[in-house]
mmCIF file of C-alpha atoms in Angstrom:
data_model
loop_
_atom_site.group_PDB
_atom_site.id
_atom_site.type_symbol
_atom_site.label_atom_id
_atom_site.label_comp_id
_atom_site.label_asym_id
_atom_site.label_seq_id
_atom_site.Cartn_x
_atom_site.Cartn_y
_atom_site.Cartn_z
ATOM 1 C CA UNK A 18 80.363 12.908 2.175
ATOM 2 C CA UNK A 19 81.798 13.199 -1.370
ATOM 3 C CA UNK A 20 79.804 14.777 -3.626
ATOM 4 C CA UNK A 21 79.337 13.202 -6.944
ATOM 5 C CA UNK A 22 78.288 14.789 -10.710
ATOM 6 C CA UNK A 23 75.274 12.950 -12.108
ATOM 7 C CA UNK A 24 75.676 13.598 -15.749
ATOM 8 C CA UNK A 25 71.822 13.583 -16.960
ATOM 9 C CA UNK A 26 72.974 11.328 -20.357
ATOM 10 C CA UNK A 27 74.795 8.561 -18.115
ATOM 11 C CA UNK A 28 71.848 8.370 -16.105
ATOM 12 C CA UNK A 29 69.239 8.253 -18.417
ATOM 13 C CA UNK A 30 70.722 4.879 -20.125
ATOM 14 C CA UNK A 31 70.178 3.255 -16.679
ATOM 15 C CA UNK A 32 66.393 1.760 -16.897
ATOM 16 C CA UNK A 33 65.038 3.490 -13.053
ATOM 17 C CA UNK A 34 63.586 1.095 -10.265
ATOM 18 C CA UNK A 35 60.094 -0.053 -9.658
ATOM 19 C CA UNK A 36 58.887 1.810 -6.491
ATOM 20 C CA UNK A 37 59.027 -1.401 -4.744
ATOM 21 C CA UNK A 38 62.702 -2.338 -6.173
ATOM 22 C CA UNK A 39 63.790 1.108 -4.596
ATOM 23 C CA UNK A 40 62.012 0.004 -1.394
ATOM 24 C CA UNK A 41 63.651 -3.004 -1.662
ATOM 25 C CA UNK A 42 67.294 -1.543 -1.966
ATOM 26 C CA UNK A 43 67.101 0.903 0.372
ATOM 27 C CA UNK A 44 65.663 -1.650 3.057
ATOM 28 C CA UNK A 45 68.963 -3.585 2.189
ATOM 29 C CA UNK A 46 71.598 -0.817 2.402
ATOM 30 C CA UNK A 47 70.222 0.139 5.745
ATOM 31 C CA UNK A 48 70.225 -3.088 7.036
ATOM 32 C CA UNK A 49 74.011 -3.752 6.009
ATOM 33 C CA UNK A 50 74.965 -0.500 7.438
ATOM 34 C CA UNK A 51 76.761 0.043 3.807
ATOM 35 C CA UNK A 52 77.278 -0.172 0.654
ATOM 36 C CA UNK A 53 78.578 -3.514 -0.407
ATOM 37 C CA UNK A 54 79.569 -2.672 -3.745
ATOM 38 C CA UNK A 55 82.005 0.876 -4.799
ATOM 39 C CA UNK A 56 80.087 3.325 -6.754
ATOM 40 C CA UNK A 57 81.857 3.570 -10.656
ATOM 41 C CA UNK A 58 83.157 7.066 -11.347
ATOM 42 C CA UNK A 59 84.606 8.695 -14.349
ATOM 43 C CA UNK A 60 86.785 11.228 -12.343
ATOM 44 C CA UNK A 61 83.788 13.041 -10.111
ATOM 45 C CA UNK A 62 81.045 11.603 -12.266
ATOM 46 C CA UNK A 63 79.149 9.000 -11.099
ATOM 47 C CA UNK A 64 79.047 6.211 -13.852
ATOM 48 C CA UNK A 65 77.157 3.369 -11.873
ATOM 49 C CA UNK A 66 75.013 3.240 -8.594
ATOM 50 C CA UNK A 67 72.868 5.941 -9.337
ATOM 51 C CA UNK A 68 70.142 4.295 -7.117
ATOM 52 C CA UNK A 69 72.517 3.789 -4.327
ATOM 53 C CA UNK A 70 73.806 6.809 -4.601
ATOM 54 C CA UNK A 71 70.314 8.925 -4.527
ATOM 55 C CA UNK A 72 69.655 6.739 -1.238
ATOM 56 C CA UNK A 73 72.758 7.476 0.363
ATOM 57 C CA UNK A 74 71.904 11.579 0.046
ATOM 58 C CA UNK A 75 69.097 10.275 2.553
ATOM 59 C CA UNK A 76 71.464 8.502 4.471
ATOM 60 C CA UNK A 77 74.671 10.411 5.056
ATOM 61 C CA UNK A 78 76.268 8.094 7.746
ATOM 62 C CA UNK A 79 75.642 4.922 5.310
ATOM 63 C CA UNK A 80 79.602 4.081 4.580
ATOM 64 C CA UNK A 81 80.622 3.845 1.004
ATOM 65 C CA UNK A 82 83.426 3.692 -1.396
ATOM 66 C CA UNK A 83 84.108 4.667 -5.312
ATOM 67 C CA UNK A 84 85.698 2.887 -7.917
ATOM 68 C CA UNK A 85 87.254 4.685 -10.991
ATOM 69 C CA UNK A 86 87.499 3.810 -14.084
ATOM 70 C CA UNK A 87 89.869 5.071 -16.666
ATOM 71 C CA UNK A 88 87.698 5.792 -19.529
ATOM 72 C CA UNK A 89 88.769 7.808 -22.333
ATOM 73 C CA UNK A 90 85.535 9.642 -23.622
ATOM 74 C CA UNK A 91 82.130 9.848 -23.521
ATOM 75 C CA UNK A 92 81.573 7.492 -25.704
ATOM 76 C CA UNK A 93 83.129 4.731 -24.410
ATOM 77 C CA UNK A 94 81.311 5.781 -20.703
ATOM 78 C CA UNK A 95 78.123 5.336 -22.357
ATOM 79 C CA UNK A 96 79.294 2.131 -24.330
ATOM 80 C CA UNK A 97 79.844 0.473 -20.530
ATOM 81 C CA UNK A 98 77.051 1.776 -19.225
ATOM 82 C CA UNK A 99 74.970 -0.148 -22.104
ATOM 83 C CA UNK A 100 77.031 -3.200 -21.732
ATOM 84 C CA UNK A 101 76.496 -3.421 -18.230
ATOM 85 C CA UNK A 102 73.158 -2.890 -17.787
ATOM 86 C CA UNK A 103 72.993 -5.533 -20.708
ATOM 87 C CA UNK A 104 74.051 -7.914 -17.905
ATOM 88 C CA UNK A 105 70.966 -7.300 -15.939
ATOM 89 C CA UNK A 106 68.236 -9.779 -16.114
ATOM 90 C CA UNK A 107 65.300 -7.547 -15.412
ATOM 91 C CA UNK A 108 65.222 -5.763 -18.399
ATOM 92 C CA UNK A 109 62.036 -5.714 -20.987
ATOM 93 C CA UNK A 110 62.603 -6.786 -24.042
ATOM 94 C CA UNK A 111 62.351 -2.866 -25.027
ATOM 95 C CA UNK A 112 64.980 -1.754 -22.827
ATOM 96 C CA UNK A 113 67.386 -4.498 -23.913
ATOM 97 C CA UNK A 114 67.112 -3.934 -27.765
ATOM 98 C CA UNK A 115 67.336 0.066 -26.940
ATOM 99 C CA UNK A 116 70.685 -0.389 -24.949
ATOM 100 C CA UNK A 117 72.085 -2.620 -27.790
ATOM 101 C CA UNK A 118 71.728 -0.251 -30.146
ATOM 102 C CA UNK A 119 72.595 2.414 -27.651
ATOM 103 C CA UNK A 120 76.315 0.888 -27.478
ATOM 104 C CA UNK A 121 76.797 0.005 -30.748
ATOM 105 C CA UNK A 122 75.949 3.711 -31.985
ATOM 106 C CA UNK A 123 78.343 4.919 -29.214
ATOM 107 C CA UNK A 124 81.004 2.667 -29.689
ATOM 108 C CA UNK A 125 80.701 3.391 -33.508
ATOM 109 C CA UNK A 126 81.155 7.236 -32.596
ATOM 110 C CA UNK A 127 84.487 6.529 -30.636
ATOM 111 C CA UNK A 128 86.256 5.807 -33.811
ATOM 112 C CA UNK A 129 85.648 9.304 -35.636
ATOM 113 C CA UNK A 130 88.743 11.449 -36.634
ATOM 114 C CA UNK A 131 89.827 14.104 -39.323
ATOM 115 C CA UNK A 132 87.014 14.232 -41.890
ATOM 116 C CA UNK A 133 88.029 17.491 -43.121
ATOM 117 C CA UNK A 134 90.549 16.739 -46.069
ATOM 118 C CA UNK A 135 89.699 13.784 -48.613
ATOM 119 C CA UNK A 136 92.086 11.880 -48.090
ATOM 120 C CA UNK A 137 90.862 11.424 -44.308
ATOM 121 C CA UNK A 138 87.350 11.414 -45.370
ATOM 122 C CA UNK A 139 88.212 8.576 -47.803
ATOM 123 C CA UNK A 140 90.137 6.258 -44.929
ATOM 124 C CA UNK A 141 87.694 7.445 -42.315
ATOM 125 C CA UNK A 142 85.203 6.040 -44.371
ATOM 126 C CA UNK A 143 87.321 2.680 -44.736
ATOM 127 C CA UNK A 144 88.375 2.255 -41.083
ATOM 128 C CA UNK A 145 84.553 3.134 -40.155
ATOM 129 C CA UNK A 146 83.093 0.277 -41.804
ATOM 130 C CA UNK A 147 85.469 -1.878 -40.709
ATOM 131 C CA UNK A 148 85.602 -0.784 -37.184
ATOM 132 C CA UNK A 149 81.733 -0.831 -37.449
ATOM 133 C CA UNK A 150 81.512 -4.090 -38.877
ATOM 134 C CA UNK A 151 83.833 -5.734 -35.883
ATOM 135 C CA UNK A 152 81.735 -3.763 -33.002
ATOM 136 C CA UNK A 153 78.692 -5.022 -34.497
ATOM 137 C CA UNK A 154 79.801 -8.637 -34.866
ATOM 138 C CA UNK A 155 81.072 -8.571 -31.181
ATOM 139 C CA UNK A 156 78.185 -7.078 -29.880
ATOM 140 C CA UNK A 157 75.623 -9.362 -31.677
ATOM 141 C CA UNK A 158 77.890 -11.976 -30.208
ATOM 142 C CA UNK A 159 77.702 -11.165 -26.211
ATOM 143 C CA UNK A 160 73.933 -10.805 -26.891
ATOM 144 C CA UNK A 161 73.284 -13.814 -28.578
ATOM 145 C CA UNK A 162 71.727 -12.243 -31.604
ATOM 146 C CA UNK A 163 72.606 -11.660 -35.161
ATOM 147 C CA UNK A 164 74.327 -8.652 -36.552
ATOM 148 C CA UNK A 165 70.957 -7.244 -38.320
ATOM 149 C CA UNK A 166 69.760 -7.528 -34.753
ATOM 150 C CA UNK A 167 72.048 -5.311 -33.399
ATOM 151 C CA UNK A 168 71.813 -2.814 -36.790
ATOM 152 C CA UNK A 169 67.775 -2.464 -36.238
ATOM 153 C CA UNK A 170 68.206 -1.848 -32.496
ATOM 154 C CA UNK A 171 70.536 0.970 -33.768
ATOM 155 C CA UNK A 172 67.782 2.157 -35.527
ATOM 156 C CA UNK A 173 65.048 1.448 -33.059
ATOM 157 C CA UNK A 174 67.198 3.603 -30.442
ATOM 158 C CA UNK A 175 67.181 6.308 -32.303
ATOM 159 C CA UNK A 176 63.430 6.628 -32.962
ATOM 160 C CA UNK A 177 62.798 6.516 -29.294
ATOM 161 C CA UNK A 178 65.475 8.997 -28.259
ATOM 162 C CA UNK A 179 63.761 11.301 -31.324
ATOM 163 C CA UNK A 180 60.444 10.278 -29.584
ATOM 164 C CA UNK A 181 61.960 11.393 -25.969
ATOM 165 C CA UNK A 182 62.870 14.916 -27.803
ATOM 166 C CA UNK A 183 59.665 15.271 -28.746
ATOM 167 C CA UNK A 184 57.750 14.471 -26.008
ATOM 168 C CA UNK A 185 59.553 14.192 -23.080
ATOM 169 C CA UNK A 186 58.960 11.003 -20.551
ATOM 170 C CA UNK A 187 58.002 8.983 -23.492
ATOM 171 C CA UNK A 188 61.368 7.099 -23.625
ATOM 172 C CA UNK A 189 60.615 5.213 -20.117
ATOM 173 C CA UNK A 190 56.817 4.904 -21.074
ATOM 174 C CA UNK A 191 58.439 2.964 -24.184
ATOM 175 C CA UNK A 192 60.936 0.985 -22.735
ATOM 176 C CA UNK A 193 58.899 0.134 -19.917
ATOM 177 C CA UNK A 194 56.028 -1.489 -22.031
ATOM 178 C CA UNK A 195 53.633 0.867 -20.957
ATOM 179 C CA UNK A 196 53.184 2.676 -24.313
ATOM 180 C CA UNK A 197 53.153 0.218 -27.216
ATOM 181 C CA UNK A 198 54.775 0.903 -30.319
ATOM 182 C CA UNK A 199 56.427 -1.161 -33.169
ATOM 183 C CA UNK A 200 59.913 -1.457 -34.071
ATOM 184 C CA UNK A 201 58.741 -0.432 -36.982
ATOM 185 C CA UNK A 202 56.996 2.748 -36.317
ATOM 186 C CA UNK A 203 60.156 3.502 -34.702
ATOM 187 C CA UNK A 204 62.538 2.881 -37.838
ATOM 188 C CA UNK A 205 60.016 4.956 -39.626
ATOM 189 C CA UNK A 206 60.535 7.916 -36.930
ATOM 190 C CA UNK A 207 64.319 7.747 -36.828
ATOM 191 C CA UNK A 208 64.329 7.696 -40.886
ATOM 192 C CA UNK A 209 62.262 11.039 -41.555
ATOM 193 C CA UNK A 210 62.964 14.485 -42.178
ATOM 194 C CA UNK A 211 62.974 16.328 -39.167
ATOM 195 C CA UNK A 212 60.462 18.925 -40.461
ATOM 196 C CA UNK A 213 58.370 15.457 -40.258
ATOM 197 C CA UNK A 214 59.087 14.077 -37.243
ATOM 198 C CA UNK A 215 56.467 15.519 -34.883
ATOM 199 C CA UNK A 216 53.734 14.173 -37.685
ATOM 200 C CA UNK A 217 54.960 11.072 -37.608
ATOM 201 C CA UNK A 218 55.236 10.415 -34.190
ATOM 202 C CA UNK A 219 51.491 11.713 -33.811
ATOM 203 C CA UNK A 220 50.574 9.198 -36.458
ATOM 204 C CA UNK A 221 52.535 6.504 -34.743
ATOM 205 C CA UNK A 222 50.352 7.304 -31.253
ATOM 206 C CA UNK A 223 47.195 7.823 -33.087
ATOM 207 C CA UNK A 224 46.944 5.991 -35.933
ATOM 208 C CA UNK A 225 42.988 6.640 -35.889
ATOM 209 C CA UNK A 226 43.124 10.782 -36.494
ATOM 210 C CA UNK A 227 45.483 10.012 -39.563
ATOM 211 C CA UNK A 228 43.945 11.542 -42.473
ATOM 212 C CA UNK A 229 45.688 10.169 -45.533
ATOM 213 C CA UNK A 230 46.459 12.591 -48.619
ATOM 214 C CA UNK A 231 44.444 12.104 -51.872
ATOM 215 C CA UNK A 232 45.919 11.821 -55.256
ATOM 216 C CA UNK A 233 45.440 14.195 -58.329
ATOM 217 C CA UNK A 234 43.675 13.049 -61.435
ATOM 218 C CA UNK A 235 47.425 12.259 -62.620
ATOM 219 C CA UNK A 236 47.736 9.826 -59.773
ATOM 220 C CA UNK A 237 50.149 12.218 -57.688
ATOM 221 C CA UNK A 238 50.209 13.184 -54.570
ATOM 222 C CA UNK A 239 50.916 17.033 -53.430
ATOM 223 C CA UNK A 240 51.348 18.858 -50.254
ATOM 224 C CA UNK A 241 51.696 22.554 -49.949
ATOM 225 C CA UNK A 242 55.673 22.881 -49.202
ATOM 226 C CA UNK A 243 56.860 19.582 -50.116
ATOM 227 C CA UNK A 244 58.073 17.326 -52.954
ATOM 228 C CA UNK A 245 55.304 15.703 -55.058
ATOM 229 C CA UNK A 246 54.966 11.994 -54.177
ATOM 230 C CA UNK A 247 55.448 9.924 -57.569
ATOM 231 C CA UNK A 248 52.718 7.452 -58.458
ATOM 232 C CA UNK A 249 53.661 3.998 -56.173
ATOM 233 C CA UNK A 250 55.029 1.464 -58.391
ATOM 234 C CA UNK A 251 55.156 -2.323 -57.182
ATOM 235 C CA UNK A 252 58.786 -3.426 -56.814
ATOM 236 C CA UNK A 253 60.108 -7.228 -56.453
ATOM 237 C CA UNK A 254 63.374 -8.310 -55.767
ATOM 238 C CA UNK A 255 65.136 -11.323 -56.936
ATOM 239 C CA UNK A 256 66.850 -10.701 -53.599
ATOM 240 C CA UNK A 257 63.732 -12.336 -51.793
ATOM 241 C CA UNK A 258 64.209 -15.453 -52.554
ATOM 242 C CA UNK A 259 65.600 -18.689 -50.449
ATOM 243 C CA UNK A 260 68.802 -18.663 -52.478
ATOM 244 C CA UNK A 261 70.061 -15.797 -49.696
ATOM 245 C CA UNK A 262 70.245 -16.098 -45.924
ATOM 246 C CA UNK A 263 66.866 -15.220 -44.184
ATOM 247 C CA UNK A 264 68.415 -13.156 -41.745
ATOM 248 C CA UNK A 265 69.717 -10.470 -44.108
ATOM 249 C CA UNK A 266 67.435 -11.160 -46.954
ATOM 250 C CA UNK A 267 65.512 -8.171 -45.664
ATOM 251 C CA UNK A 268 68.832 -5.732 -45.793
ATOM 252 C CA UNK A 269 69.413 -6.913 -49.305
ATOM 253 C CA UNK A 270 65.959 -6.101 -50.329
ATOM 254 C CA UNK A 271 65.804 -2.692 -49.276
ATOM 255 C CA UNK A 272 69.172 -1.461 -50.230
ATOM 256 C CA UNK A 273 67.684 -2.460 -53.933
ATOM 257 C CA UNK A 274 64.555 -1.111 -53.450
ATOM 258 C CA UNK A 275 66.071 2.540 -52.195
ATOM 259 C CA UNK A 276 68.687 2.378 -55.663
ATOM 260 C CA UNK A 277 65.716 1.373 -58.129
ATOM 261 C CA UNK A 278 62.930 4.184 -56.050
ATOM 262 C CA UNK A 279 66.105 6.721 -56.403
ATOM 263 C CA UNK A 280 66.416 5.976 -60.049
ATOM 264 C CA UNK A 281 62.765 6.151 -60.941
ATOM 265 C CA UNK A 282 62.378 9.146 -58.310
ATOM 266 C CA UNK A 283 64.679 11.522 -60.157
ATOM 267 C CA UNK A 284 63.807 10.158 -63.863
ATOM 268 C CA UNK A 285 60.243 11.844 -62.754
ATOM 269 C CA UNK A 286 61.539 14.646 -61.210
ATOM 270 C CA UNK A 287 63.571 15.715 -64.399
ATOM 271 C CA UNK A 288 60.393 15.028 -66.194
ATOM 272 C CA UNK A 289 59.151 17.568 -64.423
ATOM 273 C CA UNK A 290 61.917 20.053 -65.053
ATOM 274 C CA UNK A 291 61.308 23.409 -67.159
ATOM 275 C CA UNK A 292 62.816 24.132 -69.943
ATOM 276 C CA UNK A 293 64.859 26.845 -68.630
ATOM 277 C CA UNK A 294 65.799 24.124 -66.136
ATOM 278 C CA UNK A 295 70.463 24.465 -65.630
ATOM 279 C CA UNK A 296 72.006 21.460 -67.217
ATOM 280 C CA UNK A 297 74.923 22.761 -64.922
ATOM 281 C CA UNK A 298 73.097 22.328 -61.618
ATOM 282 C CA UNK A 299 71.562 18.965 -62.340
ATOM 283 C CA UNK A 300 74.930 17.594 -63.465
ATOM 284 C CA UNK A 301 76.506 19.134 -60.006
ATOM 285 C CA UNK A 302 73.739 17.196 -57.979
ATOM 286 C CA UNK A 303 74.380 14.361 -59.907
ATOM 287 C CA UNK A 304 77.999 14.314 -59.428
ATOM 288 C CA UNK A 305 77.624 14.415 -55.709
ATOM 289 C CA UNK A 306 76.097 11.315 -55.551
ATOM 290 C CA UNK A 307 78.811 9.892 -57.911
ATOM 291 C CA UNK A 308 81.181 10.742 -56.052
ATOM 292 C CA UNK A 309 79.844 9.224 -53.017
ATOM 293 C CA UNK A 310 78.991 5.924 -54.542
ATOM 294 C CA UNK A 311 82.700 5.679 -55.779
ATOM 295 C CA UNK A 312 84.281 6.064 -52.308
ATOM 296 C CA UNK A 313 81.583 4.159 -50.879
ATOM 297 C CA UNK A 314 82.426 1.060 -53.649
ATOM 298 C CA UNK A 315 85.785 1.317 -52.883
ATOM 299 C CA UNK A 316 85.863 1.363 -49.143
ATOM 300 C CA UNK A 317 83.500 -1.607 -49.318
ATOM 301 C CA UNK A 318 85.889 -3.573 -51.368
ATOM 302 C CA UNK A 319 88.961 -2.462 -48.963
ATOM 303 C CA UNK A 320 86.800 -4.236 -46.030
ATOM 304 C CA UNK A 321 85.911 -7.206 -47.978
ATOM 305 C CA UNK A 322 90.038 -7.700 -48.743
ATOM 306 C CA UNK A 323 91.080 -7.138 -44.821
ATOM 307 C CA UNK A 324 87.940 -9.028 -43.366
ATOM 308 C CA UNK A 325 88.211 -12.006 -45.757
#
């Protein structure tokens, strides 16, 4: 019998069996006497027919075949495994958004490069976004959903493969249904620091031991070790308004709300600057973020030009 690799990361992208599904195949591969279908392989990795396979160690004389595939990467293993087990219609709605984020972060990753030099960071940047902006519209496409879809299951995967880090078995108890959380709470948890991550997951699972910090007298709120929270301000965007499309009136919204919070953010924070405080190293922060908002400006005007 040939013995197969079971790369843990291929596998656990393939939702597992009920007990009784198991029962179910396993009664039906002894019955035909073998395996109908050729087990996937990536060289001596087993890509698909982990199920089968697993039976078959049980079942030594059970006659079966492989099928390789010439994949290139990882990435674009992963990015098939996702896509086919899109095609199965016994998914939850969990496990379905997590693989379609799942590919389209993987497929994203199999166009990276030379970032070293800034002249390939510059048209990395460019062919990103527009490679990025083509796998999304095709994926969003063979799923039936809309490309802010597929971006907030990107986001959505990675909270629960954060949540799966930090507590391991929670990713199935997710994506199974079992344990209820948000798609929120799960943008939330892929979004923070990592020094905040195992906070926020235990606020996510129990909401009722959350004890919520208190303001000064000055309306601010401090914790030992970390940035003081500026006073909330109420924002409103003339982005939320009928005149844009509903389904990315949200993005629009936000990416306004994160500019005007970053302005008003650091206004406060040089407010609270000493005296002695280097004109030099504020200036050097600030160019940083110059800098990136220039390359960023340009490469989105290079994909508007070769998308329009």
């Amino acid at each position: 019998m040939i013995n197969l690799k079971i790369d843990p990361e291929f596998q656990n992208q393939i939702p597992p069996l009920t007990d009784d599904e198991y029962k179910q195949l396993e009664e039906n591969i002894l019955k035909e006497g073998k395996l109908l279908s050729p087990l996937i392989v990536w060289g001596n990795t087993l890509v698909d027919g982990h199920n089968r396979y697993a039976i078959l160690q049980k079942h030594p004389e059970i006659y079966f075949s492989t099928m390789p595939l010439p994949f290139e990467s990882r990435e674009e293993v992963l990015a098939w495994i996702c896509k086919n087990q899109l095609g199965r219609r016994n998914l939850t709605p969990e496990q379905k958004y997590y693989l379609m984020g799942k590919q389209y972060e993987v497929e994203k990753a199999a166009h990276g490069g030379d970032r070293k030099s800034t002249d390939a960071k510059s048209s990395s940047l460019k062919a990103n976004l527009i490679d990025s902006t083509k796998t999304c519209d095709r994926i969003a496409e063979e799923n039936g959903v809309s490309k802010d879809t597929v971006i907030r299951a990107s986001r959505y995967m990675k909270g629960v493969e954060i949540a799966e880090e930090l507590i391991p078995g929670l990713k199935q108890s997710i994506l199974s249904g079992q344990t209820k959380v948000s798609k929120a709470d799960m943008h939330r948890l892929a979004k923070v620091a990592c020094y905040d991550r195992a906070q926020t997951l235990q606020d996510i699972l129990h909401p009722e031991l959350k004890v919520e910090p208190t303001p000064d007298a000055d309306d601010v709120i401090r914790v030992p070790g970390k940035a003081p929270v500026m006073p909330f301000r109420k924002f409103e965007s003339v982005y939320d308004s009928d005149a844009y499309p509903e389904d990315v009136r949200y993005e629009y919204v936000a990416l306004e709300e994160l500019t005007t919070r970053f302005r008003i953010s650091f206004n406060y924070q040089l407010e609270q600057m000493p005296d002695n405080a280097q004109r030099d190293v504020i200036l050097e922060i600030i160019h940083k973020h110059k800098d990136y908002l220039t390359s960023l400006e340009a490469a989105l005007a290079d994909v508007k030009d070769q998308t329009a």
